PDB file of C-alpha atoms in Angstrom:
ATOM      1  CA  ASP Q 211     -15.710 -24.708 -20.722  1.00  0.00           C
ATOM      2  CA  ALA Q 212     -17.110 -26.361 -17.625  1.00  0.00           C
ATOM      3  CA  GLY Q 213     -14.663 -27.118 -14.916  1.00  0.00           C
ATOM      4  CA  VAL Q 214     -14.777 -30.063 -12.551  1.00  0.00           C
ATOM      5  CA  THR Q 215     -18.231 -30.541 -11.085  1.00  0.00           C
ATOM      6  CA  GLN Q 216     -19.269 -32.531  -8.013  1.00  0.00           C
ATOM      7  CA  SER Q 217     -22.555 -33.581  -6.506  1.00  0.00           C
ATOM      8  CA  PRO Q 218     -24.111 -33.261  -4.067  1.00  0.00           C
ATOM      9  CA  THR Q 219     -22.776 -30.127  -2.422  1.00  0.00           C
ATOM     10  CA  HIS Q 220     -23.617 -31.242   1.093  1.00  0.00           C
ATOM     11  CA  LEU Q 221     -24.644 -34.552   2.584  1.00  0.00           C
ATOM     12  CA  ILE Q 222     -25.614 -35.689   6.062  1.00  0.00           C
ATOM     13  CA  LYS Q 223     -25.484 -39.386   6.978  1.00  0.00           C
ATOM     14  CA  THR Q 224     -25.493 -41.466  10.140  1.00  0.00           C
ATOM     15  CA  ARG Q 225     -22.887 -43.940  11.308  1.00  0.00           C
ATOM     16  CA  GLY Q 226     -22.985 -47.258   9.497  1.00  0.00           C
ATOM     17  CA  GLN Q 227     -24.674 -45.901   6.393  1.00  0.00           C
ATOM     18  CA  GLN Q 228     -23.230 -45.880   2.905  1.00  0.00           C
ATOM     19  CA  VAL Q 229     -22.693 -42.852   0.670  1.00  0.00           C
ATOM     20  CA  THR Q 230     -21.949 -42.213  -3.004  1.00  0.00           C
ATOM     21  CA  LEU Q 231     -20.364 -39.021  -4.259  1.00  0.00           C
ATOM     22  CA  ARG Q 232     -20.135 -38.053  -7.921  1.00  0.00           C
ATOM     23  CA  CYS Q 233     -17.654 -36.163 -10.060  1.00  0.00           C
ATOM     24  CA  SER Q 234     -17.508 -35.008 -13.668  1.00  0.00           C
ATOM     25  CA  PRO Q 235     -14.038 -34.084 -14.896  1.00  0.00           C
ATOM     26  CA  LYS Q 236     -13.012 -31.010 -16.805  1.00  0.00           C
ATOM     27  CA  SER Q 237     -13.636 -31.303 -20.538  1.00  0.00           C
ATOM     28  CA  GLY Q 238     -10.784 -33.177 -22.224  1.00  0.00           C
ATOM     29  CA  HIS Q 239      -9.520 -34.802 -19.035  1.00  0.00           C
ATOM     30  CA  ASP Q 240      -9.348 -38.578 -18.661  1.00  0.00           C
ATOM     31  CA  THR Q 241      -8.082 -39.087 -15.105  1.00  0.00           C
ATOM     32  CA  VAL Q 242      -9.957 -38.535 -11.861  1.00  0.00           C
ATOM     33  CA  SER Q 243      -8.453 -38.423  -8.378  1.00  0.00           C
ATOM     34  CA  TRP Q 244     -10.262 -38.227  -5.051  1.00  0.00           C
ATOM     35  CA  TYR Q 245      -9.026 -36.503  -1.901  1.00  0.00           C
ATOM     36  CA  GLN Q 246     -10.333 -36.232   1.653  1.00  0.00           C
ATOM     37  CA  GLN Q 247      -9.849 -32.934   3.471  1.00  0.00           C
ATOM     38  CA  ALA Q 248     -10.551 -32.950   7.185  1.00  0.00           C
ATOM     39  CA  LEU Q 249     -11.265 -29.633   8.848  1.00  0.00           C
ATOM     40  CA  GLY Q 250      -8.126 -27.532   9.160  1.00  0.00           C
ATOM     41  CA  GLN Q 251      -5.962 -30.043   7.283  1.00  0.00           C
ATOM     42  CA  GLY Q 252      -4.519 -30.461   3.815  1.00  0.00           C
ATOM     43  CA  PRO Q 253      -6.189 -32.849   1.383  1.00  0.00           C
ATOM     44  CA  GLN Q 254      -5.203 -36.516   1.619  1.00  0.00           C
ATOM     45  CA  PHE Q 255      -5.078 -38.665  -1.517  1.00  0.00           C
ATOM     46  CA  ILE Q 256      -7.630 -41.490  -1.587  1.00  0.00           C
ATOM     47  CA  PHE Q 257      -7.263 -43.009  -5.068  1.00  0.00           C
ATOM     48  CA  GLN Q 258      -7.009 -42.271  -8.768  1.00  0.00           C
ATOM     49  CA  TYR Q 259      -8.888 -43.680 -11.751  1.00  0.00           C
ATOM     50  CA  TYR Q 260      -7.808 -43.899 -15.354  1.00  0.00           C
ATOM     51  CA  GLU Q 261      -9.296 -46.017 -18.131  1.00  0.00           C
ATOM     52  CA  GLU Q 262     -11.959 -47.189 -15.681  1.00  0.00           C
ATOM     53  CA  GLU Q 263      -9.399 -48.782 -13.369  1.00  0.00           C
ATOM     54  CA  GLU Q 264      -8.003 -47.791  -9.999  1.00  0.00           C
ATOM     55  CA  ARG Q 265      -4.367 -46.908 -10.710  1.00  0.00           C
ATOM     56  CA  GLN Q 266      -3.091 -45.599  -7.386  1.00  0.00           C
ATOM     57  CA  ARG Q 267      -4.365 -45.728  -3.859  1.00  0.00           C
ATOM     58  CA  GLY Q 268      -3.493 -43.796  -0.735  1.00  0.00           C
ATOM     59  CA  ASN Q 269      -3.634 -45.028   2.828  1.00  0.00           C
ATOM     60  CA  PHE Q 270      -7.385 -45.522   3.073  1.00  0.00           C
ATOM     61  CA  PRO Q 271      -9.290 -48.674   4.065  1.00  0.00           C
ATOM     62  CA  ASP Q 272     -11.239 -50.687   1.547  1.00  0.00           C
ATOM     63  CA  ARG Q 273     -14.472 -49.165   2.882  1.00  0.00           C
ATOM     64  CA  PHE Q 274     -13.534 -46.510   0.339  1.00  0.00           C
ATOM     65  CA  SER Q 275     -14.130 -47.655  -3.211  1.00  0.00           C
ATOM     66  CA  GLY Q 276     -14.720 -46.018  -6.529  1.00  0.00           C
ATOM     67  CA  HIS Q 277     -15.643 -46.339 -10.110  1.00  0.00           C
ATOM     68  CA  GLN Q 278     -14.934 -44.561 -13.363  1.00  0.00           C
ATOM     69  CA  PHE Q 279     -17.376 -44.609 -16.255  1.00  0.00           C
ATOM     70  CA  PRO Q 280     -16.665 -44.606 -20.003  1.00  0.00           C
ATOM     71  CA  ASN Q 281     -17.407 -40.860 -20.132  1.00  0.00           C
ATOM     72  CA  TYR Q 282     -14.597 -40.379 -17.537  1.00  0.00           C
ATOM     73  CA  SER Q 283     -16.959 -39.358 -14.734  1.00  0.00           C
ATOM     74  CA  SER Q 284     -16.377 -41.037 -11.399  1.00  0.00           C
ATOM     75  CA  GLU Q 285     -18.019 -42.089  -8.156  1.00  0.00           C
ATOM     76  CA  LEU Q 286     -16.614 -42.418  -4.675  1.00  0.00           C
ATOM     77  CA  ASN Q 287     -18.374 -44.878  -2.377  1.00  0.00           C
ATOM     78  CA  VAL Q 288     -17.851 -45.097   1.354  1.00  0.00           C
ATOM     79  CA  ASN Q 289     -19.381 -47.991   3.299  1.00  0.00           C
ATOM     80  CA  ALA Q 290     -19.982 -48.374   7.025  1.00  0.00           C
ATOM     81  CA  LEU Q 291     -19.538 -44.680   7.690  1.00  0.00           C
ATOM     82  CA  LEU Q 292     -17.645 -43.577  10.787  1.00  0.00           C
ATOM     83  CA  LEU Q 293     -17.761 -40.228  12.530  1.00  0.00           C
ATOM     84  CA  GLY Q 294     -14.169 -39.697  11.355  1.00  0.00           C
ATOM     85  CA  ASP Q 295     -15.289 -39.823   7.731  1.00  0.00           C
ATOM     86  CA  SER Q 296     -16.797 -36.354   8.145  1.00  0.00           C
ATOM     87  CA  ALA Q 297     -14.796 -34.183   5.752  1.00  0.00           C
ATOM     88  CA  LEU Q 298     -14.757 -32.275   2.499  1.00  0.00           C
ATOM     89  CA  TYR Q 299     -14.309 -34.713  -0.386  1.00  0.00           C
ATOM     90  CA  LEU Q 300     -12.552 -33.227  -3.361  1.00  0.00           C
ATOM     91  CA  CYS Q 301     -12.400 -34.553  -6.866  1.00  0.00           C
ATOM     92  CA  ALA Q 302      -9.597 -33.522  -9.207  1.00  0.00           C
ATOM     93  CA  SER Q 303      -9.160 -34.195 -12.894  1.00  0.00           C
ATOM     94  CA  SER Q 304      -6.125 -34.239 -15.151  1.00  0.00           C
ATOM     95  CA  SER Q 305      -5.098 -35.358 -18.609  1.00  0.00           C
ATOM     96  CA  ARG Q 306      -2.861 -38.413 -18.628  1.00  0.00           C
ATOM     97  CA  ALA Q 307      -3.194 -38.676 -22.395  1.00  0.00           C
ATOM     98  CA  PHE Q 308      -1.337 -35.363 -22.689  1.00  0.00           C
ATOM     99  CA  GLY Q 309       1.176 -36.289 -20.008  1.00  0.00           C
ATOM    100  CA  SER Q 310       0.092 -33.464 -17.718  1.00  0.00           C
ATOM    101  CA  ASP Q 311       0.667 -33.684 -13.974  1.00  0.00           C
ATOM    102  CA  THR Q 312      -1.568 -30.698 -13.184  1.00  0.00           C
ATOM    103  CA  GLN Q 313      -4.776 -31.507 -11.338  1.00  0.00           C
ATOM    104  CA  TYR Q 314      -7.817 -29.241 -11.313  1.00  0.00           C
ATOM    105  CA  PHE Q 315     -10.211 -29.454  -8.419  1.00  0.00           C
ATOM    106  CA  GLY Q 316     -13.963 -29.314  -8.080  1.00  0.00           C
ATOM    107  CA  PRO Q 317     -15.798 -27.429  -5.322  1.00  0.00           C
ATOM    108  CA  GLY Q 318     -16.078 -30.522  -3.143  1.00  0.00           C
ATOM    109  CA  THR Q 319     -18.809 -32.386  -1.309  1.00  0.00           C
ATOM    110  CA  ARG Q 320     -19.149 -31.700   2.400  1.00  0.00           C
ATOM    111  CA  LEU Q 321     -20.023 -34.967   4.182  1.00  0.00           C
ATOM    112  CA  THR Q 322     -21.215 -34.883   7.767  1.00  0.00           C
ATOM    113  CA  VAL Q 323     -21.573 -38.184   9.638  1.00  0.00           C
ATOM    114  CA  LEU Q 324     -23.723 -38.068  12.778  1.00  0.00           C
TER     115      LEU Q 324
ATOM    116  CA  GLY E 278       8.431 -40.871   1.889  1.00  0.00           C
ATOM    117  CA  ASP E 279       7.643 -37.655   0.118  1.00  0.00           C
ATOM    118  CA  SER E 280       6.381 -34.816   2.291  1.00  0.00           C
ATOM    119  CA  VAL E 281       5.700 -31.086   2.332  1.00  0.00           C
ATOM    120  CA  THR E 282       6.148 -28.753   5.298  1.00  0.00           C
ATOM    121  CA  GLN E 283       4.555 -25.327   5.413  1.00  0.00           C
ATOM    122  CA  MET E 284       4.938 -22.522   7.898  1.00  0.00           C
ATOM    123  CA  GLU E 285       2.303 -22.461  10.593  1.00  0.00           C
ATOM    124  CA  GLY E 286      -0.468 -19.919  10.333  1.00  0.00           C
ATOM    125  CA  PRO E 287      -2.466 -17.884  10.656  1.00  0.00           C
ATOM    126  CA  VAL E 288      -0.595 -15.079   8.963  1.00  0.00           C
ATOM    127  CA  THR E 289      -2.130 -11.622   9.408  1.00  0.00           C
ATOM    128  CA  LEU E 290      -0.971  -8.754   7.205  1.00  0.00           C
ATOM    129  CA  SER E 291      -2.102  -5.256   6.413  1.00  0.00           C
ATOM    130  CA  GLU E 292      -3.132  -4.452   2.867  1.00  0.00           C
ATOM    131  CA  GLU E 293      -0.157  -3.728   0.578  1.00  0.00           C
ATOM    132  CA  ALA E 294       2.287  -5.613   2.823  1.00  0.00           C
ATOM    133  CA  PHE E 295       4.801  -8.106   1.447  1.00  0.00           C
ATOM    134  CA  LEU E 296       3.887 -11.770   1.772  1.00  0.00           C
ATOM    135  CA  THR E 297       6.116 -14.804   2.181  1.00  0.00           C
ATOM    136  CA  ILE E 298       4.775 -18.264   2.966  1.00  0.00           C
ATOM    137  CA  ASN E 299       7.528 -20.823   3.447  1.00  0.00           C
ATOM    138  CA  CYS E 300       7.350 -24.302   1.981  1.00  0.00           C
ATOM    139  CA  THR E 301       9.991 -27.018   2.062  1.00  0.00           C
ATOM    140  CA  TYR E 302       9.759 -30.516   0.695  1.00  0.00           C
ATOM    141  CA  THR E 303      11.301 -33.951   0.942  1.00  0.00           C
ATOM    142  CA  ALA E 304      11.143 -36.093  -2.152  1.00  0.00           C
ATOM    143  CA  THR E 305      12.958 -38.657  -4.190  1.00  0.00           C
ATOM    144  CA  GLY E 306      13.442 -37.810  -7.819  1.00  0.00           C
ATOM    145  CA  TYR E 307      12.280 -34.543  -9.322  1.00  0.00           C
ATOM    146  CA  PRO E 308       8.684 -33.751  -8.434  1.00  0.00           C
ATOM    147  CA  SER E 309       6.676 -30.857  -9.774  1.00  0.00           C
ATOM    148  CA  LEU E 310       5.711 -28.316  -7.125  1.00  0.00           C
ATOM    149  CA  PHE E 311       2.417 -26.471  -6.798  1.00  0.00           C
ATOM    150  CA  TRP E 312       0.663 -23.786  -4.820  1.00  0.00           C
ATOM    151  CA  TYR E 313      -3.099 -24.065  -4.490  1.00  0.00           C
ATOM    152  CA  VAL E 314      -5.444 -21.556  -2.845  1.00  0.00           C
ATOM    153  CA  GLN E 315      -8.708 -22.289  -1.069  1.00  0.00           C
ATOM    154  CA  TYR E 316     -11.213 -19.530  -0.415  1.00  0.00           C
ATOM    155  CA  PRO E 317     -13.752 -20.044   2.386  1.00  0.00           C
ATOM    156  CA  GLY E 318     -16.307 -22.701   1.537  1.00  0.00           C
ATOM    157  CA  GLU E 319     -14.730 -23.545  -1.812  1.00  0.00           C
ATOM    158  CA  GLY E 320     -12.527 -26.167  -3.432  1.00  0.00           C
ATOM    159  CA  LEU E 321      -8.875 -25.717  -4.360  1.00  0.00           C
ATOM    160  CA  GLN E 322      -7.732 -23.458  -7.162  1.00  0.00           C
ATOM    161  CA  LEU E 323      -4.369 -23.893  -8.833  1.00  0.00           C
ATOM    162  CA  LEU E 324      -2.333 -20.741  -8.207  1.00  0.00           C
ATOM    163  CA  LEU E 325       1.007 -21.626  -9.822  1.00  0.00           C
ATOM    164  CA  LYS E 326       3.381 -24.484 -10.528  1.00  0.00           C
ATOM    165  CA  ALA E 327       7.024 -25.234 -11.347  1.00  0.00           C
ATOM    166  CA  THR E 328       8.274 -28.424 -12.894  1.00  0.00           C
ATOM    167  CA  LYS E 329      12.069 -28.316 -12.513  1.00  0.00           C
ATOM    168  CA  ALA E 330      14.864 -26.695 -10.562  1.00  0.00           C
ATOM    169  CA  ASP E 331      15.138 -22.890 -10.906  1.00  0.00           C
ATOM    170  CA  ASP E 332      11.731 -22.654 -12.593  1.00  0.00           C
ATOM    171  CA  LYS E 333       9.662 -19.708 -11.396  1.00  0.00           C
ATOM    172  CA  GLY E 334       5.904 -20.057 -11.335  1.00  0.00           C
ATOM    173  CA  SER E 335       3.822 -16.884 -11.298  1.00  0.00           C
ATOM    174  CA  ASN E 336       0.172 -15.870 -11.386  1.00  0.00           C
ATOM    175  CA  LYS E 337      -1.915 -12.925 -10.151  1.00  0.00           C
ATOM    176  CA  GLY E 338       1.154 -11.239  -8.631  1.00  0.00           C
ATOM    177  CA  PHE E 339       2.217 -14.376  -6.722  1.00  0.00           C
ATOM    178  CA  GLU E 340       5.585 -16.001  -7.422  1.00  0.00           C
ATOM    179  CA  ALA E 341       7.486 -19.068  -6.255  1.00  0.00           C
ATOM    180  CA  THR E 342      10.857 -20.421  -7.358  1.00  0.00           C
ATOM    181  CA  TYR E 343      11.771 -24.131  -7.306  1.00  0.00           C
ATOM    182  CA  ARG E 344      14.986 -24.289  -5.271  1.00  0.00           C
ATOM    183  CA  LYS E 345      16.474 -27.750  -5.367  1.00  0.00           C
ATOM    184  CA  GLU E 346      19.538 -26.843  -3.295  1.00  0.00           C
ATOM    185  CA  THR E 347      17.349 -25.774  -0.374  1.00  0.00           C
ATOM    186  CA  THR E 348      14.383 -28.043  -1.262  1.00  0.00           C
ATOM    187  CA  SER E 349      12.083 -25.039  -1.019  1.00  0.00           C
ATOM    188  CA  PHE E 350       9.224 -23.446  -2.937  1.00  0.00           C
ATOM    189  CA  HIS E 351       8.347 -20.302  -0.978  1.00  0.00           C
ATOM    190  CA  LEU E 352       5.326 -18.271  -2.074  1.00  0.00           C
ATOM    191  CA  GLU E 353       5.728 -14.480  -2.341  1.00  0.00           C
ATOM    192  CA  LYS E 354       3.640 -11.481  -3.285  1.00  0.00           C
ATOM    193  CA  GLY E 355       4.831  -7.916  -3.236  1.00  0.00           C
ATOM    194  CA  SER E 356       1.583  -6.233  -2.184  1.00  0.00           C
ATOM    195  CA  VAL E 357      -1.323  -8.236  -0.773  1.00  0.00           C
ATOM    196  CA  GLN E 358      -4.971  -7.275  -1.027  1.00  0.00           C
ATOM    197  CA  VAL E 359      -7.932  -8.056   1.210  1.00  0.00           C
ATOM    198  CA  SER E 360      -9.179 -10.383  -1.525  1.00  0.00           C
ATOM    199  CA  ASP E 361      -6.051 -12.557  -1.061  1.00  0.00           C
ATOM    200  CA  SER E 362      -7.368 -13.752   2.307  1.00  0.00           C
ATOM    201  CA  ALA E 363      -7.559 -17.526   1.966  1.00  0.00           C
ATOM    202  CA  VAL E 364      -5.756 -20.749   2.863  1.00  0.00           C
ATOM    203  CA  TYR E 365      -2.685 -21.542   0.775  1.00  0.00           C
ATOM    204  CA  PHE E 366      -1.457 -25.088   0.208  1.00  0.00           C
ATOM    205  CA  CYS E 367       1.935 -26.163  -1.048  1.00  0.00           C
ATOM    206  CA  ALA E 368       1.999 -29.545  -2.791  1.00  0.00           C
ATOM    207  CA  LEU E 369       4.228 -31.880  -4.733  1.00  0.00           C
ATOM    208  CA  ASN E 370       3.287 -34.641  -7.097  1.00  0.00           C
ATOM    209  CA  ARG E 371       4.267 -38.227  -6.474  1.00  0.00           C
ATOM    210  CA  GLN E 372       4.722 -40.159  -9.640  1.00  0.00           C
ATOM    211  CA  ASN E 373       4.217 -43.861  -9.771  1.00  0.00           C
ATOM    212  CA  SER E 374       6.025 -44.811 -12.953  1.00  0.00           C
ATOM    213  CA  ASN E 375       3.073 -46.559 -14.538  1.00  0.00           C
ATOM    214  CA  SER E 376       0.215 -45.012 -12.707  1.00  0.00           C
ATOM    215  CA  GLY E 377       0.354 -41.270 -13.061  1.00  0.00           C
ATOM    216  CA  TYR E 378       0.548 -38.647 -10.382  1.00  0.00           C
ATOM    217  CA  ALA E 379      -0.898 -37.999  -6.935  1.00  0.00           C
ATOM    218  CA  LEU E 380      -0.558 -34.795  -4.969  1.00  0.00           C
ATOM    219  CA  ASN E 381       1.000 -34.676  -1.519  1.00  0.00           C
ATOM    220  CA  PHE E 382      -0.122 -31.529   0.337  1.00  0.00           C
ATOM    221  CA  GLY E 383       1.157 -29.500   3.227  1.00  0.00           C
ATOM    222  CA  LYS E 384      -1.228 -28.634   6.058  1.00  0.00           C
ATOM    223  CA  GLY E 385      -2.011 -25.211   4.651  1.00  0.00           C
ATOM    224  CA  THR E 386      -1.320 -21.651   5.788  1.00  0.00           C
ATOM    225  CA  SER E 387      -4.208 -19.331   6.531  1.00  0.00           C
ATOM    226  CA  LEU E 388      -3.719 -15.729   5.400  1.00  0.00           C
ATOM    227  CA  LEU E 389      -5.833 -12.826   6.640  1.00  0.00           C
ATOM    228  CA  VAL E 390      -5.307  -9.424   5.049  1.00  0.00           C
ATOM    229  CA  THR E 391      -6.813  -6.454   6.859  1.00  0.00           C
ATOM    230  CA  PRO E 392      -7.652  -3.064   5.300  1.00  0.00           C
TER     231      PRO E 392
END
């Protein structure tokens, strides 16, 4: 049973560029959440998708946007990149259909903004 | 708002020592509580969870008990190994009644176990 997968593993961009990160949830999961983890910090919640809609959002600007596809996979898009966007981006999946509040994380995408 | 406070690290222990990592929380309602572990260069792995007061979560020799009276969820292990060296995160879920759950994490506690 494949766990949560993310791509790419690493990414280097320059300020002002746009980036798209991808996530496939664990088999049987229908909900995808995205987190940003700055170096030496705990993950911060960005937003959550269920049934192809954004259901919750943390304290992040609208430069951060996302999408969920019918197969439950998800993308995170960040526009107009800033140096401060450099972080590990984590995707987590869970099963809302089964009423579970347990989230399982992928390995993350390391984004470096130069 | 909801928040989680963890003890500052790094924590350095010798192999076979007893481990305690303190975690306290502030929350409205009755959140579930979690411990996640992050090994160098990796994502987060769920270590254990507890969903209500007095529940004890356990896994791989680690334990934590949900204490509502002290709003705590301290992580313990009786005998640590070098392979336990990692960063440990305490977290609670925030439930929006119609929108599911989101995790609120502490800042993490780095553990180094030496032979």
